[in-house]
PDB file of C-alpha atoms in Angstrom:
ATOM      1  CA  MET A   1      31.086  81.078 116.651  1.00 43.00           C
ATOM      2  CA  GLN A   2      32.585  83.031 119.578  1.00 45.00           C
ATOM      3  CA  LYS A   3      31.531  86.494 120.697  1.00 59.00           C
ATOM      4  CA  ASN A   4      31.989  88.458 123.893  1.00 76.00           C
ATOM      5  CA  PHE A   5      28.429  89.766 124.549  1.00 91.00           C
ATOM      6  CA  SER A   6      29.564  91.949 127.451  1.00 87.00           C
ATOM      7  CA  SER A   7      28.332  95.207 125.921  1.00 88.00           C
ATOM      8  CA  LYS A   8      25.319  96.804 127.597  1.00 88.00           C
ATOM      9  CA  GLU A   9      24.706  98.822 124.444  1.00 88.00           C
ATOM     10  CA  GLN A  10      24.417  95.670 122.296  1.00 90.00           C
ATOM     11  CA  ALA A  11      22.368  93.694 124.821  1.00 94.00           C
ATOM     12  CA  LYS A  12      19.085  95.326 123.772  1.00 91.00           C
ATOM     13  CA  GLU A  13      19.748  94.422 120.138  1.00 94.00           C
ATOM     14  CA  THR A  14      21.038  90.887 120.658  1.00 96.00           C
ATOM     15  CA  GLY A  15      19.014  89.955 123.763  1.00 97.00           C
ATOM     16  CA  ILE A  16      22.175  88.497 125.340  1.00 97.00           C
ATOM     17  CA  TYR A  17      24.576  89.793 127.995  1.00 97.00           C
ATOM     18  CA  LYS A  18      27.422  87.973 129.719  1.00 97.00           C
ATOM     19  CA  PHE A  19      28.195  88.958 133.300  1.00 97.00           C
ATOM     20  CA  GLN A  20      31.814  88.366 134.254  1.00 96.00           C
ATOM     21  CA  ASP A  21      32.637  87.519 137.887  1.00 97.00           C
ATOM     22  CA  LEU A  22      29.053  88.109 138.978  1.00 97.00           C
ATOM     23  CA  PHE A  23      29.608  85.634 141.832  1.00 97.00           C
ATOM     24  CA  SER A  24      32.640  84.698 143.885  1.00 96.00           C
ATOM     25  CA  VAL A  25      33.937  81.128 143.890  1.00 96.00           C
ATOM     26  CA  ASN A  26      32.618  80.696 147.451  1.00 95.00           C
ATOM     27  CA  GLU A  27      29.170  81.996 146.474  1.00 95.00           C
ATOM     28  CA  ILE A  28      28.957  79.491 143.606  1.00 96.00           C
ATOM     29  CA  ALA A  29      30.026  76.687 145.952  1.00 96.00           C
ATOM     30  CA  ALA A  30      27.309  77.685 148.433  1.00 94.00           C
ATOM     31  CA  LEU A  31      24.642  77.778 145.707  1.00 95.00           C
ATOM     32  CA  ARG A  32      25.750  74.400 144.380  1.00 94.00           C
ATOM     33  CA  ALA A  33      25.611  72.775 147.814  1.00 94.00           C
ATOM     34  CA  LEU A  34      22.182  74.290 148.481  1.00 94.00           C
ATOM     35  CA  ILE A  35      20.708  73.060 145.185  1.00 94.00           C
ATOM     36  CA  GLU A  36      22.302  69.616 145.114  1.00 88.00           C
ATOM     37  CA  GLU A  37      20.929  68.796 148.547  1.00 89.00           C
ATOM     38  CA  ASP A  38      17.468  69.800 147.325  1.00 90.00           C
ATOM     39  CA  VAL A  39      17.529  67.659 144.149  1.00 87.00           C
ATOM     40  CA  GLU A  40      19.215  64.611 145.675  1.00 83.00           C
ATOM     41  CA  GLY A  41      17.368  61.469 144.534  1.00 74.00           C
ATOM     42  CA  LEU A  42      15.097  63.271 142.051  1.00 71.00           C
ATOM     43  CA  THR A  43      13.999  61.242 139.030  1.00 69.00           C
ATOM     44  CA  HIS A  44      12.148  62.257 135.875  1.00 69.00           C
ATOM     45  CA  ASP A  45      10.802  60.967 132.561  1.00 66.00           C
ATOM     46  CA  PHE A  46      13.641  61.912 130.190  1.00 70.00           C
ATOM     47  CA  PRO A  47      17.105  61.198 131.636  1.00 71.00           C
ATOM     48  CA  ASP A  48      18.636  61.362 128.142  1.00 79.00           C
ATOM     49  CA  PHE A  49      17.997  65.120 128.199  1.00 83.00           C
ATOM     50  CA  LEU A  50      19.058  65.919 131.767  1.00 85.00           C
ATOM     51  CA  SER A  51      20.553  63.844 134.563  1.00 84.00           C
ATOM     52  CA  ARG A  52      18.687  65.925 137.161  1.00 85.00           C
ATOM     53  CA  PHE A  53      16.475  68.963 136.974  1.00 82.00           C
ATOM     54  CA  SER A  54      13.844  70.793 138.964  1.00 84.00           C
ATOM     55  CA  TYR A  55      11.328  73.442 137.966  1.00 81.00           C
ATOM     56  CA  ASN A  56       9.984  73.318 141.508  1.00 79.00           C
ATOM     57  CA  LEU A  57      12.743  73.785 144.043  1.00 87.00           C
ATOM     58  CA  SER A  58      11.624  73.564 147.654  1.00 86.00           C
ATOM     59  CA  SER A  59      10.238  76.614 149.442  1.00 85.00           C
ATOM     60  CA  LYS A  60      13.259  76.528 151.754  1.00 89.00           C
ATOM     61  CA  VAL A  61      15.643  76.783 148.789  1.00 91.00           C
ATOM     62  CA  GLN A  62      13.519  79.425 147.052  1.00 89.00           C
ATOM     63  CA  ILE A  63      13.670  81.588 150.171  1.00 88.00           C
ATOM     64  CA  LYS A  64      17.439  81.111 150.485  1.00 91.00           C
ATOM     65  CA  ILE A  65      17.969  81.996 146.801  1.00 92.00           C
ATOM     66  CA  SER A  66      15.781  85.084 147.246  1.00 90.00           C
ATOM     67  CA  GLU A  67      17.985  86.138 150.169  1.00 91.00           C
ATOM     68  CA  ILE A  68      21.099  85.650 148.024  1.00 92.00           C
ATOM     69  CA  VAL A  69      19.571  87.638 145.155  1.00 92.00           C
ATOM     70  CA  GLU A  70      18.813  90.460 147.565  1.00 92.00           C
ATOM     71  CA  SER A  71      22.177  90.402 149.354  1.00 94.00           C
ATOM     72  CA  LEU A  72      24.140  90.500 146.078  1.00 95.00           C
ATOM     73  CA  ASP A  73      21.847  93.148 144.553  1.00 96.00           C
ATOM     74  CA  LEU A  74      21.333  90.828 141.560  1.00 96.00           C
ATOM     75  CA  LEU A  75      17.932  92.216 140.651  1.00 96.00           C
ATOM     76  CA  ASN A  76      19.315  95.718 140.281  1.00 97.00           C
ATOM     77  CA  LYS A  77      22.272  94.448 138.241  1.00 97.00           C
ATOM     78  CA  VAL A  78      19.902  92.674 135.844  1.00 98.00           C
ATOM     79  CA  GLN A  79      17.640  95.735 135.654  1.00 97.00           C
ATOM     80  CA  ILE A  80      20.581  97.958 134.685  1.00 97.00           C
ATOM     81  CA  ILE A  81      21.201  95.749 131.650  1.00 97.00           C
ATOM     82  CA  THR A  82      17.559  95.227 130.658  1.00 97.00           C
ATOM     83  CA  GLN A  83      16.323  98.726 131.516  1.00 96.00           C
ATOM     84  CA  LYS A  84      13.169  97.091 132.902  1.00 97.00           C
ATOM     85  CA  GLU A  85      11.587  96.949 136.352  1.00 97.00           C
ATOM     86  CA  LEU A  86      11.551  93.248 137.167  1.00 96.00           C
ATOM     87  CA  PHE A  87      10.633  90.662 139.758  1.00 94.00           C
ATOM     88  CA  LEU A  88      12.127  87.216 140.339  1.00 93.00           C
ATOM     89  CA  SER A  89       9.530  84.770 139.022  1.00 92.00           C
ATOM     90  CA  GLN A  90      11.191  81.348 139.176  1.00 91.00           C
ATOM     91  CA  GLU A  91      14.266  79.320 140.138  1.00 93.00           C
ATOM     92  CA  ILE A  92      15.216  76.240 138.075  1.00 92.00           C
ATOM     93  CA  TYR A  93      18.053  73.712 138.163  1.00 93.00           C
ATOM     94  CA  PHE A  94      19.438  71.825 135.143  1.00 92.00           C
ATOM     95  CA  GLU A  95      22.202  69.202 135.294  1.00 92.00           C
ATOM     96  CA  LEU A  96      24.168  67.371 132.600  1.00 93.00           C
ATOM     97  CA  LYS A  97      26.495  64.403 133.064  1.00 93.00           C
ATOM     98  CA  LYS A  98      29.069  63.348 130.505  1.00 94.00           C
ATOM     99  CA  GLY A  99      28.041  60.251 128.586  1.00 91.00           C
ATOM    100  CA  VAL A 100      24.602  60.215 130.231  1.00 91.00           C
ATOM    101  CA  SER A 101      22.573  63.316 129.305  1.00 89.00           C
ATOM    102  CA  HIS A 102      22.902  65.552 126.249  1.00 89.00           C
ATOM    103  CA  GLY A 103      20.610  68.425 127.256  1.00 91.00           C
ATOM    104  CA  PHE A 104      17.689  70.079 125.490  1.00 92.00           C
ATOM    105  CA  PRO A 105      17.606  70.797 121.744  1.00 96.00           C
ATOM    106  CA  TRP A 106      16.727  74.238 120.315  1.00 97.00           C
ATOM    107  CA  HIS A 107      13.825  75.813 122.192  1.00 96.00           C
ATOM    108  CA  VAL A 108      12.522  78.915 123.968  1.00 97.00           C
ATOM    109  CA  GLY A 109      11.194  79.182 127.524  1.00 93.00           C
ATOM    110  CA  THR A 110       7.508  78.550 126.871  1.00 91.00           C
ATOM    111  CA  TYR A 111       6.998  76.673 130.152  1.00 87.00           C
ATOM    112  CA  SER A 112       8.450  79.484 132.236  1.00 90.00           C
ATOM    113  CA  PHE A 113       7.080  82.493 130.345  1.00 94.00           C
ATOM    114  CA  GLY A 114       3.850  81.122 128.879  1.00 89.00           C
ATOM    115  CA  ALA A 115       1.692  82.586 131.645  1.00 90.00           C
ATOM    116  CA  GLN A 116       2.561  86.171 130.719  1.00 94.00           C
ATOM    117  CA  GLN A 117       1.422  87.941 127.566  1.00 97.00           C
ATOM    118  CA  ILE A 118       3.699  87.299 124.580  1.00 97.00           C
ATOM    119  CA  ASP A 119       4.760  90.959 124.374  1.00 98.00           C
ATOM    120  CA  ASP A 120       5.591  91.201 128.087  1.00 98.00           C
ATOM    121  CA  TYR A 121       9.307  91.195 128.879  1.00 98.00           C
ATOM    122  CA  GLY A 122      10.976  88.204 130.494  1.00 98.00           C
ATOM    123  CA  CYS A 123      14.577  87.057 130.837  1.00 98.00           C
ATOM    124  CA  SER A 124      16.781  84.347 132.319  1.00 98.00           C
ATOM    125  CA  LEU A 125      20.030  84.476 134.267  1.00 98.00           C
ATOM    126  CA  TRP A 126      21.936  81.235 133.574  1.00 98.00           C
ATOM    127  CA  ILE A 127      24.521  80.453 136.277  1.00 98.00           C
ATOM    128  CA  PRO A 128      26.836  77.467 135.677  1.00 98.00           C
ATOM    129  CA  PHE A 129      28.359  75.732 138.695  1.00 97.00           C
ATOM    130  CA  VAL A 130      31.613  74.833 136.869  1.00 97.00           C
ATOM    131  CA  SER A 131      33.945  76.706 134.538  1.00 97.00           C
ATOM    132  CA  LEU A 132      33.289  75.875 130.883  1.00 97.00           C
ATOM    133  CA  GLU A 133      35.127  75.997 127.584  1.00 96.00           C
ATOM    134  CA  ALA A 134      32.699  76.235 124.679  1.00 95.00           C
ATOM    135  CA  GLU A 135      34.496  73.650 122.558  1.00 95.00           C
ATOM    136  CA  LEU A 136      34.389  71.079 125.380  1.00 96.00           C
ATOM    137  CA  GLY A 137      30.622  71.315 125.822  1.00 95.00           C
ATOM    138  CA  GLY A 138      28.404  71.537 128.870  1.00 96.00           C
ATOM    139  CA  GLY A 139      27.436  75.135 128.240  1.00 96.00           C
ATOM    140  CA  ILE A 140      24.603  76.887 126.477  1.00 97.00           C
ATOM    141  CA  THR A 141      24.337  77.899 122.815  1.00 97.00           C
ATOM    142  CA  CYS A 142      22.151  80.830 121.740  1.00 97.00           C
ATOM    143  CA  VAL A 143      21.068  82.585 118.567  1.00 98.00           C
ATOM    144  CA  PRO A 144      21.150  86.379 119.026  1.00 97.00           C
ATOM    145  CA  LYS A 145      17.771  88.044 118.711  1.00 96.00           C
ATOM    146  CA  ASP A 146      18.967  90.264 115.874  1.00 96.00           C
ATOM    147  CA  LYS A 147      19.580  87.104 113.820  1.00 97.00           C
ATOM    148  CA  LEU A 148      16.229  85.492 114.663  1.00 98.00           C
ATOM    149  CA  SER A 149      13.789  86.312 117.449  1.00 98.00           C
ATOM    150  CA  GLY A 150      11.977  83.364 118.998  1.00 97.00           C
ATOM    151  CA  LYS A 151       8.797  85.359 119.520  1.00 97.00           C
ATOM    152  CA  PHE A 152       7.157  83.404 116.690  1.00 97.00           C
ATOM    153  CA  VAL A 153       7.536  80.183 118.701  1.00 96.00           C
ATOM    154  CA  TYR A 154       5.307  81.535 121.489  1.00 95.00           C
ATOM    155  CA  GLU A 155       2.911  83.147 119.044  1.00 95.00           C
ATOM    156  CA  TYR A 156       2.550  80.516 116.321  1.00 94.00           C
ATOM    157  CA  ILE A 157       4.683  77.365 116.595  1.00 94.00           C
ATOM    158  CA  GLU A 158       3.747  76.193 120.096  1.00 92.00           C
ATOM    159  CA  PRO A 159      -0.041  76.654 119.646  1.00 92.00           C
ATOM    160  CA  ALA A 160       0.080  75.060 116.166  1.00 93.00           C
ATOM    161  CA  VAL A 161       1.959  71.988 117.394  1.00 91.00           C
ATOM    162  CA  ILE A 162      -0.439  71.504 120.291  1.00 90.00           C
ATOM    163  CA  ASN A 163      -3.471  71.915 118.017  1.00 92.00           C
ATOM    164  CA  ASP A 164      -1.987  69.290 115.692  1.00 92.00           C
ATOM    165  CA  ILE A 165      -1.316  66.861 118.546  1.00 91.00           C
ATOM    166  CA  SER A 166      -4.844  67.377 119.918  1.00 91.00           C
ATOM    167  CA  LYS A 167      -6.291  66.601 116.492  1.00 93.00           C
ATOM    168  CA  LYS A 168      -4.214  63.434 116.190  1.00 91.00           C
ATOM    169  CA  ILE A 169      -5.404  62.273 119.616  1.00 90.00           C
ATOM    170  CA  GLU A 170      -9.052  63.019 118.733  1.00 92.00           C
ATOM    171  CA  GLU A 171      -8.636  60.921 115.580  1.00 95.00           C
ATOM    172  CA  GLY A 172      -7.501  57.980 117.691  1.00 94.00           C
ATOM    173  CA  GLU A 173      -3.755  58.179 117.206  1.00 92.00           C
ATOM    174  CA  SER A 174      -1.769  56.941 120.175  1.00 92.00           C
ATOM    175  CA  ILE A 175       0.638  59.651 121.339  1.00 90.00           C
ATOM    176  CA  SER A 176       2.756  59.293 124.461  1.00 86.00           C
ATOM    177  CA  TYR A 177       4.316  62.034 126.550  1.00 83.00           C
ATOM    178  CA  LEU A 178       7.703  61.364 124.929  1.00 83.00           C
ATOM    179  CA  ASP A 179       6.029  61.534 121.495  1.00 87.00           C
ATOM    180  CA  TYR A 180       4.632  64.916 122.506  1.00 87.00           C
ATOM    181  CA  LEU A 181       8.099  66.161 123.495  1.00 86.00           C
ATOM    182  CA  ASP A 182       9.527  64.966 120.189  1.00 89.00           C
ATOM    183  CA  LEU A 183       6.785  66.673 118.165  1.00 90.00           C
ATOM    184  CA  LYS A 184       7.123  69.829 120.257  1.00 90.00           C
ATOM    185  CA  HIS A 185      10.839  70.082 119.469  1.00 93.00           C
ATOM    186  CA  GLN A 186      10.707  69.119 115.779  1.00 95.00           C
ATOM    187  CA  PRO A 187       9.938  72.532 114.191  1.00 95.00           C
ATOM    188  CA  LEU A 188      13.188  74.114 115.406  1.00 97.00           C
ATOM    189  CA  ASN A 189      15.310  70.972 115.205  1.00 97.00           C
ATOM    190  CA  THR A 190      14.784  69.704 111.684  1.00 97.00           C
ATOM    191  CA  GLY A 191      15.326  70.944 108.151  1.00 97.00           C
ATOM    192  CA  TYR A 192      15.931  74.583 107.312  1.00 97.00           C
ATOM    193  CA  PHE A 193      15.380  75.969 110.808  1.00 96.00           C
ATOM    194  CA  LEU A 194      17.971  73.612 112.280  1.00 98.00           C
ATOM    195  CA  ARG A 195      20.530  74.577 109.625  1.00 98.00           C
ATOM    196  CA  PHE A 196      19.778  78.284 110.111  1.00 98.00           C
ATOM    197  CA  LEU A 197      20.069  78.149 113.907  1.00 98.00           C
ATOM    198  CA  GLU A 198      23.317  76.210 113.807  1.00 98.00           C
ATOM    199  CA  SER A 199      24.786  78.669 111.300  1.00 97.00           C
ATOM    200  CA  HIS A 200      24.114  81.587 113.681  1.00 97.00           C
ATOM    201  CA  ALA A 201      24.836  79.746 116.943  1.00 96.00           C
ATOM    202  CA  VAL A 202      26.927  81.451 119.624  1.00 96.00           C
ATOM    203  CA  SER A 203      28.690  79.501 122.383  1.00 95.00           C
ATOM    204  CA  LEU A 204      30.699  81.181 125.134  1.00 95.00           C
ATOM    205  CA  ASP A 205      33.378  80.241 127.635  1.00 95.00           C
ATOM    206  CA  PHE A 206      32.521  80.709 131.321  1.00 97.00           C
ATOM    207  CA  ARG A 207      34.835  81.181 134.249  1.00 97.00           C
ATOM    208  CA  LEU A 208      33.472  80.140 137.618  1.00 97.00           C
ATOM    209  CA  GLY A 209      31.303  83.066 138.730  1.00 97.00           C
ATOM    210  CA  ASP A 210      30.263  84.188 135.239  1.00 98.00           C
ATOM    211  CA  ALA A 211      26.589  84.139 134.216  1.00 98.00           C
ATOM    212  CA  LEU A 212      24.593  84.645 131.026  1.00 98.00           C
ATOM    213  CA  LEU A 213      21.543  86.895 130.815  1.00 98.00           C
ATOM    214  CA  PHE A 214      19.199  86.388 127.859  1.00 98.00           C
ATOM    215  CA  ASP A 215      15.638  87.449 127.133  1.00 97.00           C
ATOM    216  CA  LYS A 216      12.717  85.093 126.572  1.00 98.00           C
ATOM    217  CA  TYR A 217      12.830  85.401 122.771  1.00 98.00           C
ATOM    218  CA  ILE A 218      16.329  83.886 122.594  1.00 98.00           C
ATOM    219  CA  ILE A 219      16.311  80.480 120.908  1.00 98.00           C
ATOM    220  CA  HIS A 220      18.848  78.306 122.714  1.00 98.00           C
ATOM    221  CA  ARG A 221      20.005  74.751 123.331  1.00 97.00           C
ATOM    222  CA  SER A 222      22.301  72.802 125.616  1.00 96.00           C
ATOM    223  CA  ASN A 223      25.835  71.838 124.602  1.00 95.00           C
ATOM    224  CA  LYS A 224      26.473  68.121 124.980  1.00 94.00           C
ATOM    225  CA  ILE A 225      29.545  67.499 127.124  1.00 95.00           C
ATOM    226  CA  GLN A 226      32.368  66.228 124.918  1.00 96.00           C
ATOM    227  CA  ASP A 227      34.571  63.249 125.808  1.00 95.00           C
ATOM    228  CA  ASN A 228      37.333  65.593 126.966  1.00 96.00           C
ATOM    229  CA  GLY A 229      34.919  67.945 128.724  1.00 95.00           C
ATOM    230  CA  PRO A 230      33.855  68.167 132.375  1.00 95.00           C
ATOM    231  CA  ASP A 231      32.186  65.172 134.015  1.00 94.00           C
ATOM    232  CA  TYR A 232      29.301  67.296 135.253  1.00 93.00           C
ATOM    233  CA  ARG A 233      27.600  70.608 134.677  1.00 95.00           C
ATOM    234  CA  GLY A 234      24.959  71.952 136.987  1.00 95.00           C
ATOM    235  CA  ALA A 235      23.327  75.315 136.346  1.00 96.00           C
ATOM    236  CA  LEU A 236      20.889  77.443 138.301  1.00 97.00           C
ATOM    237  CA  VAL A 237      18.549  79.524 136.162  1.00 97.00           C
ATOM    238  CA  LEU A 238      16.743  82.529 137.584  1.00 96.00           C
ATOM    239  CA  ARG A 239      13.719  83.775 135.620  1.00 96.00           C
ATOM    240  CA  PHE A 240      12.676  87.415 135.798  1.00 96.00           C
ATOM    241  CA  MET A 241       9.525  89.100 134.511  1.00 96.00           C
ATOM    242  CA  ASP A 242       8.550  92.710 133.937  1.00 97.00           C
ATOM    243  CA  LYS A 243       6.541  94.007 136.903  1.00 96.00           C
ATOM    244  CA  LYS A 244       3.861  95.140 134.431  1.00 97.00           C
ATOM    245  CA  SER A 245       3.392  91.601 133.067  1.00 97.00           C
ATOM    246  CA  THR A 246      -0.212  90.463 132.768  1.00 97.00           C
ATOM    247  CA  TYR A 247      -1.787  87.023 132.698  1.00 94.00           C
ATOM    248  CA  SER A 248      -2.320  85.138 129.433  1.00 93.00           C
ATOM    249  CA  LYS A 249      -5.006  82.493 129.896  1.00 91.00           C
ATOM    250  CA  LYS A 250      -4.322  80.969 126.471  1.00 90.00           C
ATOM    251  CA  GLY A 251      -0.583  80.891 127.106  1.00 89.00           C
ATOM    252  CA  ASP A 252      -1.072  79.322 130.534  1.00 87.00           C
ATOM    253  CA  GLU A 253      -3.284  76.584 129.084  1.00 86.00           C
ATOM    254  CA  THR A 254      -0.691  75.899 126.378  1.00 85.00           C
ATOM    255  CA  ARG A 255       2.032  75.785 129.019  1.00 80.00           C
ATOM    256  CA  HIS A 256       0.104  73.150 130.997  1.00 79.00           C
ATOM    257  CA  TYR A 257      -0.929  70.995 128.028  1.00 83.00           C
ATOM    258  CA  HIS A 258       1.455  68.180 128.986  1.00 78.00           C
ATOM    259  CA  VAL A 259      -0.197  68.026 132.423  1.00 75.00           C
ATOM    260  CA  THR A 260      -3.818  68.014 131.245  1.00 78.00           C
ATOM    261  CA  LYS A 261      -3.290  65.573 128.343  1.00 80.00           C
ATOM    262  CA  PHE A 262      -0.545  63.260 129.601  1.00 75.00           C
ATOM    263  CA  SER A 263      -0.863  63.555 133.392  1.00 71.00           C
ATOM    264  CA  ALA A 264       2.785  64.591 133.483  1.00 67.00           C
ATOM    265  CA  SER A 265       4.248  66.349 136.484  1.00 66.00           C
ATOM    266  CA  PRO A 266       3.756  70.109 136.196  1.00 60.00           C
ATOM    267  CA  TYR A 267       6.932  72.055 135.539  1.00 60.00           C
ATOM    268  CA  LEU A 268       5.431  74.831 137.616  1.00 59.00           C
ATOM    269  CA  LYS A 269       3.295  74.009 140.632  1.00 55.00           C
ATOM    270  CA  ARG A 270       2.003  77.529 140.968  1.00 61.00           C
ATOM    271  CA  ASN A 271      -1.712  77.946 140.347  1.00 63.00           C
ATOM    272  CA  LEU A 272      -2.667  81.051 138.402  1.00 73.00           C
ATOM    273  CA  ASN A 273      -6.149  79.912 137.378  1.00 70.00           C
ATOM    274  CA  SER A 274      -7.756  82.465 139.672  1.00 79.00           C
ATOM    275  CA  LEU A 275      -6.400  85.282 137.513  1.00 88.00           C
ATOM    276  CA  LYS A 276      -8.415  86.821 134.718  1.00 92.00           C
ATOM    277  CA  ASP A 277      -6.915  87.230 131.275  1.00 94.00           C
ATOM    278  CA  GLY A 278      -4.950  90.496 131.256  1.00 95.00           C
ATOM    279  CA  GLN A 279      -4.757  90.766 135.062  1.00 95.00           C
ATOM    280  CA  LEU A 280      -1.453  91.883 136.566  1.00 95.00           C
ATOM    281  CA  LEU A 281       0.627  88.813 137.495  1.00 93.00           C
ATOM    282  CA  LEU A 282       1.883  90.447 140.684  1.00 91.00           C
ATOM    283  CA  THR A 283      -1.684  90.467 142.023  1.00 89.00           C
ATOM    284  CA  SER A 284      -1.694  86.655 142.110  1.00 86.00           C
ATOM    285  CA  GLU A 285      -1.257  84.827 145.410  1.00 79.00           C
ATOM    286  CA  TYR A 286       1.852  83.108 144.034  1.00 77.00           C
ATOM    287  CA  PHE A 287       3.693  86.163 142.769  1.00 80.00           C
ATOM    288  CA  ASN A 288       2.684  88.945 145.147  1.00 71.00           C
ATOM    289  CA  ASN A 289       5.450  88.115 147.641  1.00 62.00           C
ATOM    290  CA  ARG A 290       8.246  87.697 145.123  1.00 58.00           C
ATOM    291  CA  ILE A 291      11.267  90.029 145.111  1.00 48.00           C
ATOM    292  CA  SER A 292      10.592  93.308 143.347  1.00 47.00           C
ATOM    293  CA  SER A 293      12.370  96.622 143.369  1.00 42.00           C
TER     294      SER A 293
END
């Protein structure tokens, strides 16, 4: 299904907005070079999903990206669409390679937004480093929020799955980290939910310099690169949070479950444990120097 999603008026309803020509070709090339140098040689536990990725780009790269965000007035451009006062909370890199990695199945951003209260606003700016045709793969597929909001995943599905896994482990069942990932993804990727999501899926074309803005309730997945598609697709994702966001202790513990139970590498190396439940996130040592308007 193809839609434009370049209407500011519809963005609040759908949770999706496509920026056209947000970056120049040279700016994309500079971002790509900056990121690829940072992730060179990185390995991880699930290469079938992504060829390379990083939830924890180096401080040097984070600072450079922050300078780019400021110089291009990106924060203000995002705030005009969302009608929220935001701060840049995270920079992530995802990479697919044709015939090697197929990307993530249907999900929401629980790792990135789990530390804020469920009702607090958050959004992502997805910036591909190559031009993309939807039918050739490599892009991102979303379900508009007016078709189905993913809020229930944060509120009910994620905690329920983790409670179930914890019970299985307590009863002596052997569950690996990859088993955990499979169980975590099953609710949205099997049966009725899978059929529903696919029936309302939206995939877009992207020229070099375009970017997709979507809020944290948007259920989305990667598009596997087709045989006649590009060889590679890298994408920088910038996460933004409402400046009024407050800390969710329960959400943060859920977000870090894979670290505490499976000794996996943390997707986010920031430490927010010093915060009290309900405390403003911007008062934390990690966030208080992030870009804000």
